PDB file of C-alpha atoms and ligand atoms in Angstrom:
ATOM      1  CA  UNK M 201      -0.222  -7.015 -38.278  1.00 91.00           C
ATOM      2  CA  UNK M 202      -3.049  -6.592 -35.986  1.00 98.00           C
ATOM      3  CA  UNK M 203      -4.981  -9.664 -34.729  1.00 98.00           C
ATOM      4  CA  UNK M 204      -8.163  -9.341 -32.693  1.00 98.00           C
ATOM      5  CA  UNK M 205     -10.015 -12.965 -31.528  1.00 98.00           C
ATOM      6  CA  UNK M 206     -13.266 -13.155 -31.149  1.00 98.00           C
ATOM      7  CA  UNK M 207     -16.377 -13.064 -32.889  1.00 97.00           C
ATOM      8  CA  UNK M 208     -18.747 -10.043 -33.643  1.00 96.00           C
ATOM      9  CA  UNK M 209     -21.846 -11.290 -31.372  1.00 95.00           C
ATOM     10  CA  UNK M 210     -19.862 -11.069 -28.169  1.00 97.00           C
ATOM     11  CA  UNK M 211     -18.139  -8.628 -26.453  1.00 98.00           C
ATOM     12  CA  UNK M 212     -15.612  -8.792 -29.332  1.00 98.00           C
ATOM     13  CA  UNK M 213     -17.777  -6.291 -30.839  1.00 98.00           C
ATOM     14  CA  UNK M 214     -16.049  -3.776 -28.467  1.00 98.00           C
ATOM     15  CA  UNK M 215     -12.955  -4.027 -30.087  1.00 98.00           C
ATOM     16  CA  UNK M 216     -13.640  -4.722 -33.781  1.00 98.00           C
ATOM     17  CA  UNK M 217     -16.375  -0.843 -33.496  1.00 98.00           C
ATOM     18  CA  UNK M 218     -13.070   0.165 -32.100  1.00 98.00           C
ATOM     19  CA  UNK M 219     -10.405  -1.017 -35.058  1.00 98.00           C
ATOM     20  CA  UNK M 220     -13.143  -0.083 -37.363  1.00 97.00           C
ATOM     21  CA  UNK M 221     -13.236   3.349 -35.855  1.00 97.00           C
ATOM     22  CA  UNK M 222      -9.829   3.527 -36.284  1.00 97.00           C
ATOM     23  CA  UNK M 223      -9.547   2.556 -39.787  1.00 96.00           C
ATOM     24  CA  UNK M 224      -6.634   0.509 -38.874  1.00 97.00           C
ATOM     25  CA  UNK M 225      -5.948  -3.006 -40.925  1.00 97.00           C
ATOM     26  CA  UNK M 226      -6.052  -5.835 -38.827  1.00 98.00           C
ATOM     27  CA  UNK M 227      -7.208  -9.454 -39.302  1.00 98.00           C
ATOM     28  CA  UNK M 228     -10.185 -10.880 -37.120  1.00 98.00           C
ATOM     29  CA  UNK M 229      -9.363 -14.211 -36.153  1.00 98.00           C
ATOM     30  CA  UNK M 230     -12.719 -16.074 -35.732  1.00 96.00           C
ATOM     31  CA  UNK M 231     -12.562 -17.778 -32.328  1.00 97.00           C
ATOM     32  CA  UNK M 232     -16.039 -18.435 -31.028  1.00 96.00           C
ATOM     33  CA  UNK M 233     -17.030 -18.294 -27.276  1.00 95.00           C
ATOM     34  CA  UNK M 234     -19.483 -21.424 -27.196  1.00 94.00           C
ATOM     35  CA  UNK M 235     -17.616 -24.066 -29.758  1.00 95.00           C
ATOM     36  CA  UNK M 236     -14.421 -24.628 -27.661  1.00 96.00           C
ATOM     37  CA  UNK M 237     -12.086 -22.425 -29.366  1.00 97.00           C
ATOM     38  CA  UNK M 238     -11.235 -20.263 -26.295  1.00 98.00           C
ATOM     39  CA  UNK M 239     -10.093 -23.557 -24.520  1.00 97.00           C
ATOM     40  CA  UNK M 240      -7.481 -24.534 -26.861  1.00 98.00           C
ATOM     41  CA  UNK M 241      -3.830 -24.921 -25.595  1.00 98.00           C
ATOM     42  CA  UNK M 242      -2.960 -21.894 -28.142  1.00 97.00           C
ATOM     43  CA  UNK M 243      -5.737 -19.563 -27.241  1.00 98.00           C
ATOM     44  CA  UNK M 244      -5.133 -20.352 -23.758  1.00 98.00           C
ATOM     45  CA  UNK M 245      -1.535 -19.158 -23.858  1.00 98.00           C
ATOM     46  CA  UNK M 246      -2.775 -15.880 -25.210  1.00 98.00           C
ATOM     47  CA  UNK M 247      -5.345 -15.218 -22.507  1.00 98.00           C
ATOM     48  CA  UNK M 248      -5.487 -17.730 -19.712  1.00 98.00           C
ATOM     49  CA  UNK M 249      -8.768 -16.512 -18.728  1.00 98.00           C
ATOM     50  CA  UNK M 250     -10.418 -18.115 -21.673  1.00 98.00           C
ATOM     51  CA  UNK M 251     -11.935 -15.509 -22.970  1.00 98.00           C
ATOM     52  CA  UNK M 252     -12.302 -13.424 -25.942  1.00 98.00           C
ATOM     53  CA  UNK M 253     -11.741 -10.310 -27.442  1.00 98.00           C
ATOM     54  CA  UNK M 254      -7.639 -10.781 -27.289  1.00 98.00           C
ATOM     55  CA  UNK M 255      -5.575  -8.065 -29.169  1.00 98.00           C
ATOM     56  CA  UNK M 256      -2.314  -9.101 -30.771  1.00 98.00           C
ATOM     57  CA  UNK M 257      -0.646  -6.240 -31.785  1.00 98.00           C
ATOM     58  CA  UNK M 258       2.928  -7.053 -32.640  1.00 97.00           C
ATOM     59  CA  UNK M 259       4.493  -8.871 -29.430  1.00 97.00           C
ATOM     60  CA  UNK M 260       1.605  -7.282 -27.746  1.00 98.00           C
ATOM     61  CA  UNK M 261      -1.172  -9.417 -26.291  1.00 98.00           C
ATOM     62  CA  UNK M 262      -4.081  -7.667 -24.358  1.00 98.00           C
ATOM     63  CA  UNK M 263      -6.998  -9.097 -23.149  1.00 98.00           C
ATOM     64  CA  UNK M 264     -10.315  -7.490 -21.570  1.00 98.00           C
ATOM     65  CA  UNK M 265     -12.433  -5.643 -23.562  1.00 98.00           C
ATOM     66  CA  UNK M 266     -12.401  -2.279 -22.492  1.00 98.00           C
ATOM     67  CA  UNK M 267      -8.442  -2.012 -21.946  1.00 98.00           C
ATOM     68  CA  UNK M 268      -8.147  -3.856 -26.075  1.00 98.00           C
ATOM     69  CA  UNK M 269      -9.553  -0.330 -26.553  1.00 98.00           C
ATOM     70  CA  UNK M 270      -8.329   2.315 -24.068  1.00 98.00           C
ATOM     71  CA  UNK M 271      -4.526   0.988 -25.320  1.00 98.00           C
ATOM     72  CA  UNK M 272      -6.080   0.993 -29.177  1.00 98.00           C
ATOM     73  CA  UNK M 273      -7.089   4.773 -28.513  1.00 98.00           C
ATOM     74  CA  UNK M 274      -4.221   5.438 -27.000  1.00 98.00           C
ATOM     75  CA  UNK M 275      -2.003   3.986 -30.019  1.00 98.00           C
ATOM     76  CA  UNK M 276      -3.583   4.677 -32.556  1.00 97.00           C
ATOM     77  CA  UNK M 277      -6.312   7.034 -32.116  1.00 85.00           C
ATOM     78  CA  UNK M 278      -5.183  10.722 -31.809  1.00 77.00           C
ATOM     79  CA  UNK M 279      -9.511  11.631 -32.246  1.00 92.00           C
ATOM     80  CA  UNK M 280     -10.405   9.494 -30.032  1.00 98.00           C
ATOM     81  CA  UNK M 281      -8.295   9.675 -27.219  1.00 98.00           C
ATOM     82  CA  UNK M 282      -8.009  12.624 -24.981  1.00 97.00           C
ATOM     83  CA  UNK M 283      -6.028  15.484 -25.220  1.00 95.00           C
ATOM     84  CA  UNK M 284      -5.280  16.129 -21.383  1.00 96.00           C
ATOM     85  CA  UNK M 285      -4.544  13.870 -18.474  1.00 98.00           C
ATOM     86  CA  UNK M 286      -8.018  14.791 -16.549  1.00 98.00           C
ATOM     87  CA  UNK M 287      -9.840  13.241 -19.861  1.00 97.00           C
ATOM     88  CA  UNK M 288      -7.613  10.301 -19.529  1.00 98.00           C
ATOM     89  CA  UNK M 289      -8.964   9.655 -15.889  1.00 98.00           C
ATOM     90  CA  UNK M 290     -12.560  10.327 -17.000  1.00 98.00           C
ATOM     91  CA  UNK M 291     -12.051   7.848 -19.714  1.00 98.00           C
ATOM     92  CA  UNK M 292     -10.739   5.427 -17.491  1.00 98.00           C
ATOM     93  CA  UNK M 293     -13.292   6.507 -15.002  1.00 98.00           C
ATOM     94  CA  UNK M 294     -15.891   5.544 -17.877  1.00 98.00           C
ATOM     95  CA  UNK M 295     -14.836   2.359 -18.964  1.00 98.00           C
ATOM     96  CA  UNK M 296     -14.347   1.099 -15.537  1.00 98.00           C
ATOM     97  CA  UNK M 297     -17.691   1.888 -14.642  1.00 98.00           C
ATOM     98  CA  UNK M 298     -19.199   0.948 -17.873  1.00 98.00           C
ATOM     99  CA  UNK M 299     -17.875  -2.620 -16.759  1.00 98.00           C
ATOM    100  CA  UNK M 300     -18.540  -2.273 -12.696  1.00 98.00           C
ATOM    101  CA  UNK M 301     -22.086  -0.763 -12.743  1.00 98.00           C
ATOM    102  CA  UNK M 302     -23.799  -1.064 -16.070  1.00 98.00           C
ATOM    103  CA  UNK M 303     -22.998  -4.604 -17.691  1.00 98.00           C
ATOM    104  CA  UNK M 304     -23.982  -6.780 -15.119  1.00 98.00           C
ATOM    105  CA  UNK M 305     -27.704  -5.968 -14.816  1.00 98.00           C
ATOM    106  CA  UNK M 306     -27.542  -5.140 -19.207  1.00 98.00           C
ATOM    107  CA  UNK M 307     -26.110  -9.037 -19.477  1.00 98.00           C
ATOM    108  CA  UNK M 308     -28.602 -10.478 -17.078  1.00 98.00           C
ATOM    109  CA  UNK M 309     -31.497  -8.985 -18.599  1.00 98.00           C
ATOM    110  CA  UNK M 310     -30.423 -10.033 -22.205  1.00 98.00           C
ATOM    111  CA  UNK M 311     -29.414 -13.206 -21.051  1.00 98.00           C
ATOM    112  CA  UNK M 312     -32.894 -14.156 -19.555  1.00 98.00           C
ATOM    113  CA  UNK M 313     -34.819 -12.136 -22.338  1.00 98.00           C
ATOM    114  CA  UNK M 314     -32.900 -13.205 -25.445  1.00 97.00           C
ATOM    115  CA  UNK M 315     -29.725 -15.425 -25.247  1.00 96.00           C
ATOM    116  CA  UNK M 316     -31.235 -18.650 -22.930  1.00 97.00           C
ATOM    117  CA  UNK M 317     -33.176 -21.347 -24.219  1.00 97.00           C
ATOM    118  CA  UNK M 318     -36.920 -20.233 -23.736  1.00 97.00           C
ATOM    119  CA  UNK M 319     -37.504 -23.295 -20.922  1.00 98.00           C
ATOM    120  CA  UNK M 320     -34.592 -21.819 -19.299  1.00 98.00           C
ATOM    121  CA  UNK M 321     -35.535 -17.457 -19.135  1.00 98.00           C
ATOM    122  CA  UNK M 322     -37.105 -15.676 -16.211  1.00 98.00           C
ATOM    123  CA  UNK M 323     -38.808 -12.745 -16.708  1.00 98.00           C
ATOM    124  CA  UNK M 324     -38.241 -12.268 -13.090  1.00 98.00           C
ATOM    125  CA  UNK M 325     -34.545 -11.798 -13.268  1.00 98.00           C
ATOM    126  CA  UNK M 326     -34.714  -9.782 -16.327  1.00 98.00           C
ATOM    127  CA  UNK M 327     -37.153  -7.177 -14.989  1.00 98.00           C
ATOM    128  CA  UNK M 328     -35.327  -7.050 -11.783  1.00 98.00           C
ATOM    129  CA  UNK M 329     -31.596  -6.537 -13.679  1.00 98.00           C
ATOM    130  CA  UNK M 330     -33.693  -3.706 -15.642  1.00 98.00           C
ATOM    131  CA  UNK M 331     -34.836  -2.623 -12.089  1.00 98.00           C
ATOM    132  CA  UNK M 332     -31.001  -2.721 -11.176  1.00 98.00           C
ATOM    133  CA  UNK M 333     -29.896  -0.992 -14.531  1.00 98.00           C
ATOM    134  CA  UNK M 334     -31.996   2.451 -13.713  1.00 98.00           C
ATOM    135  CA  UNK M 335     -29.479   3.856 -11.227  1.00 98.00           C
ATOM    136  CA  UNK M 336     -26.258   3.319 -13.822  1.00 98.00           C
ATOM    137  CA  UNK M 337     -28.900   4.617 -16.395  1.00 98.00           C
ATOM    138  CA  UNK M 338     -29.851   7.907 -14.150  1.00 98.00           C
ATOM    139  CA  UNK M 339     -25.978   8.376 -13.735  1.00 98.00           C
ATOM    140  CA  UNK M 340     -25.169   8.169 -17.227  1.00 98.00           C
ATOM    141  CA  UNK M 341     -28.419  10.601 -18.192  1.00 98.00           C
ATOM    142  CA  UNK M 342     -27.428  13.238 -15.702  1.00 98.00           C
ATOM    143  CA  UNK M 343     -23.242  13.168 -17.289  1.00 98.00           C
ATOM    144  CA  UNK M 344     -24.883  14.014 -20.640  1.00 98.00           C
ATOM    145  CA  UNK M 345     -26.687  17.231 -19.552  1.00 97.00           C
ATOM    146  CA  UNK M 346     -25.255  19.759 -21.246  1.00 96.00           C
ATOM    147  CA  UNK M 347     -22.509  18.231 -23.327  1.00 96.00           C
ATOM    148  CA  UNK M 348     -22.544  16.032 -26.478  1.00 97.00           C
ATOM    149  CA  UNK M 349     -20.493  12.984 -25.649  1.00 98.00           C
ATOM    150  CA  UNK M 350     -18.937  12.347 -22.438  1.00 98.00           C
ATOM    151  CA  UNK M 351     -15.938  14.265 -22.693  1.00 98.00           C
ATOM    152  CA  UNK M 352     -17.162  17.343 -24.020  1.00 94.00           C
ATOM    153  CA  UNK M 353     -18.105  18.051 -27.493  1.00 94.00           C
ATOM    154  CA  UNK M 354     -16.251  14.816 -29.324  1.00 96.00           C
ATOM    155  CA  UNK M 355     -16.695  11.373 -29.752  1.00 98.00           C
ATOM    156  CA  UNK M 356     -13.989   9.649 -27.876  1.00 98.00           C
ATOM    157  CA  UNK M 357     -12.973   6.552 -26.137  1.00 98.00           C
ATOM    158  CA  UNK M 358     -15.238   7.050 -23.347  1.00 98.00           C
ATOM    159  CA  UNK M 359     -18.497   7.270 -25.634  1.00 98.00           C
ATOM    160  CA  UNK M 360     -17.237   3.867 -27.844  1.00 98.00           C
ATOM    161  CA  UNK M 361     -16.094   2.181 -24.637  1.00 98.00           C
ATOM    162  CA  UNK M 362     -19.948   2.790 -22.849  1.00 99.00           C
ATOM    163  CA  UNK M 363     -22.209   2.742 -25.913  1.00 98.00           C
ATOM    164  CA  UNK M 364     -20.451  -0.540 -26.799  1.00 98.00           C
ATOM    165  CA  UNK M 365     -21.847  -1.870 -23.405  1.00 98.00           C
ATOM    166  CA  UNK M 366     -25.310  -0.377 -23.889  1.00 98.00           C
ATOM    167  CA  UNK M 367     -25.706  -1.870 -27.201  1.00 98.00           C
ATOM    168  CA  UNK M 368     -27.332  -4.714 -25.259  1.00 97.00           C
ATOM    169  CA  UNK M 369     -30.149  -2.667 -23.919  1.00 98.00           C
ATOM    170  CA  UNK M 370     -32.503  -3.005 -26.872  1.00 97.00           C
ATOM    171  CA  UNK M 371     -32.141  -6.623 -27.349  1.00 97.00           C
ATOM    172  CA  UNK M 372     -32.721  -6.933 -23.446  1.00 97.00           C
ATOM    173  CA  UNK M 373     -35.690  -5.164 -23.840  1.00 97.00           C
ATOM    174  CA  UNK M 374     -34.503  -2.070 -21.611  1.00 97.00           C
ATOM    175  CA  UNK M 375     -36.693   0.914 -22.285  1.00 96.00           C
ATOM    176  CA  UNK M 376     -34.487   4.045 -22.246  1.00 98.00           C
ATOM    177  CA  UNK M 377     -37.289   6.307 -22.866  1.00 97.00           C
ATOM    178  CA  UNK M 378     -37.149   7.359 -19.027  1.00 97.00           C
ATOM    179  CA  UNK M 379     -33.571   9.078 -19.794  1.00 98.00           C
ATOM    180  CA  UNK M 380     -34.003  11.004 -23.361  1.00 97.00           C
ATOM    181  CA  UNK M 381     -30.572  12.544 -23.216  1.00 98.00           C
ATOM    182  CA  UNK M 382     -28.784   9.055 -23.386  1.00 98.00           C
ATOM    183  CA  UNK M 383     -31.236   7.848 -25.375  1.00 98.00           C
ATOM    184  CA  UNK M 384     -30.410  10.744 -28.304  1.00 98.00           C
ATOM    185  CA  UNK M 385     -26.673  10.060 -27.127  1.00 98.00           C
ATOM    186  CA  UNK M 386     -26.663   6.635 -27.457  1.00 98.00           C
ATOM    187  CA  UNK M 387     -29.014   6.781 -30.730  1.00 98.00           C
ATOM    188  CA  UNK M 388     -26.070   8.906 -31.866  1.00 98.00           C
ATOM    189  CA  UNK M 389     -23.087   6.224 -31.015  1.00 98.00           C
ATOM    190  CA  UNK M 390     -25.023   3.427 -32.093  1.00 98.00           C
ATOM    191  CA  UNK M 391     -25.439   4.868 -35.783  1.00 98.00           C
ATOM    192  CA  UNK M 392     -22.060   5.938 -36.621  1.00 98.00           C
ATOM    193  CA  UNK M 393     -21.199   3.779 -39.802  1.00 98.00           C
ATOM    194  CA  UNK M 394     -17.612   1.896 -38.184  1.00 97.00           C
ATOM    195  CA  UNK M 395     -20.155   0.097 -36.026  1.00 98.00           C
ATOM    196  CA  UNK M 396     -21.831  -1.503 -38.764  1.00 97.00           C
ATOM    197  CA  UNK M 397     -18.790  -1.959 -40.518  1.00 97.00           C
ATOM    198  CA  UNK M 398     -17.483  -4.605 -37.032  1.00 97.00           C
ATOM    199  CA  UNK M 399     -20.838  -6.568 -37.049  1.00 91.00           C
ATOM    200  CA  UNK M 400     -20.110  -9.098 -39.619  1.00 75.00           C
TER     201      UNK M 400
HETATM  202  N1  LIG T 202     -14.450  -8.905 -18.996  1.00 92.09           N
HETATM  203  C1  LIG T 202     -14.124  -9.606 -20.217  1.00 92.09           C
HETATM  204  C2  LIG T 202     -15.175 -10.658 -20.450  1.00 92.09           C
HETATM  205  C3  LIG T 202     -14.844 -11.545 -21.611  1.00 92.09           C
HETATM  206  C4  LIG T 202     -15.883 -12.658 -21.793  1.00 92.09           C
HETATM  207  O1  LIG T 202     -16.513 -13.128 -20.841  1.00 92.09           O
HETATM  208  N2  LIG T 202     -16.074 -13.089 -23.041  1.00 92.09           N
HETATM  209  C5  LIG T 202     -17.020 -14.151 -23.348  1.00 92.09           C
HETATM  210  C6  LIG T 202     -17.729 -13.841 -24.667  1.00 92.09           C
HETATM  211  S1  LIG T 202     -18.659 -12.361 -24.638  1.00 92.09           S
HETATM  212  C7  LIG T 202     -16.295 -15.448 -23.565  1.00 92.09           C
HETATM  213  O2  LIG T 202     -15.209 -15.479 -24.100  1.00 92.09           O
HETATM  214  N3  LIG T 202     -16.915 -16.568 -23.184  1.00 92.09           N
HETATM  215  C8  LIG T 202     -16.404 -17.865 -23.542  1.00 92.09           C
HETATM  216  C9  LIG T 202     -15.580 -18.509 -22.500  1.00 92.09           C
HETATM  217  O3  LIG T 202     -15.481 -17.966 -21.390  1.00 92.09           O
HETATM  218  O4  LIG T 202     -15.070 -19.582 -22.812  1.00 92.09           O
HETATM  219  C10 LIG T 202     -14.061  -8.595 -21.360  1.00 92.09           C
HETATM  220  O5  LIG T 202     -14.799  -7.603 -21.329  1.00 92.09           O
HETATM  221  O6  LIG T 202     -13.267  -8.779 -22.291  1.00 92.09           O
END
């Protein structure tokens, strides 16, 4: 049986879109990123980092988000992953940069907009992440120009493993209406019905 830790409002949403995607049966084991549940001598043995999403898939343990679901796509996926070795780099290539270039500036943004205590926010880091998040944003724009999803025509991988990244910038208040072809893209990603299926 498939286990995934975490909770739905945290980056455990990456994984659970992804298992949903996948229509696979698993079991979400609730493990919550602000109550002490990712410091527990168990949970600690299962990713040392203290952190959640974890996969447990068999004698399988994975942690970080993005690799929970390149492996899941890989497994499980035959739709979602790609069918040549050039779209395996480009997801890779994706993921990595959805994680090196995009969340930082999303996080800080939402963090400073949404997630902090009022007293504690500052508009002025928020609107300078946003500042930070237009290059990324530009980058990801100009990939969708003529083609659907990043890969080509399908959904894959690549567009669950970004969009589930970007689902931050409307809470953070990031306008995307400088970049209408990932805004239509993401628009796209963000309705597909497995997502609402993982936010429980
Ligand atoms: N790069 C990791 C980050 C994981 C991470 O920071 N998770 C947060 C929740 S979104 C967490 O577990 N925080 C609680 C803690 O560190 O104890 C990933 O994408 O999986």
């Amino acid at each position: 049986v498939i286990k995934l830790y975490g909770v739905s409002s945290s980056r455990a949403l990456r994984p659970l879109w992804m298992l949903e995607e996948l229509g696979l049966e698993y079991e979400n084991v609730p493990t919550h990123f602000a109550n002490g549940d990712t410091r527990t001598p168990e949970f600690l043995k299962l990713n040392p980092n203290g952190h959640i999403p974890v996969l447990q898939d068999g004698d399988t343990v994975i942690w970080e988000s993005m690799a929970i679901n390149l492996y899941l796509a890989r497994k499980y996926g035959r739709g979602l992953w790609p069918a040549t070795v050039a779209g395996e780099g480009h997801a890779f290539q994706w993921s990595i940069w959805a994680m090196t270039e995009l969340e930082e500036p999303l996080i800080t943004a939402l963090v400073n907009r949404r997630v902090l205590p009022e007293a504690e926010r500052s508009e002025k880091r928020a609107a300078s992440a946003a500042e930070r998040a237009a290059k990324p944003l530009s980058v990801l724009d100009g990939a969708l120009e003529g083609r659907k999803h990043l890969l080509g025509d399908a959904f894959s991988v690549a567009d669950l493993n970004v969009a589930s990244v970007l689902v931050w910038a409307k809470p953070a208040g990031i306008d995307l209406a400088a970049w209408p072809r990932l805004a239509a893209w993401l628009d796209g990603c963000l309705s597909r019905p497995a997502l609402k299926k993982s936010r429980r």
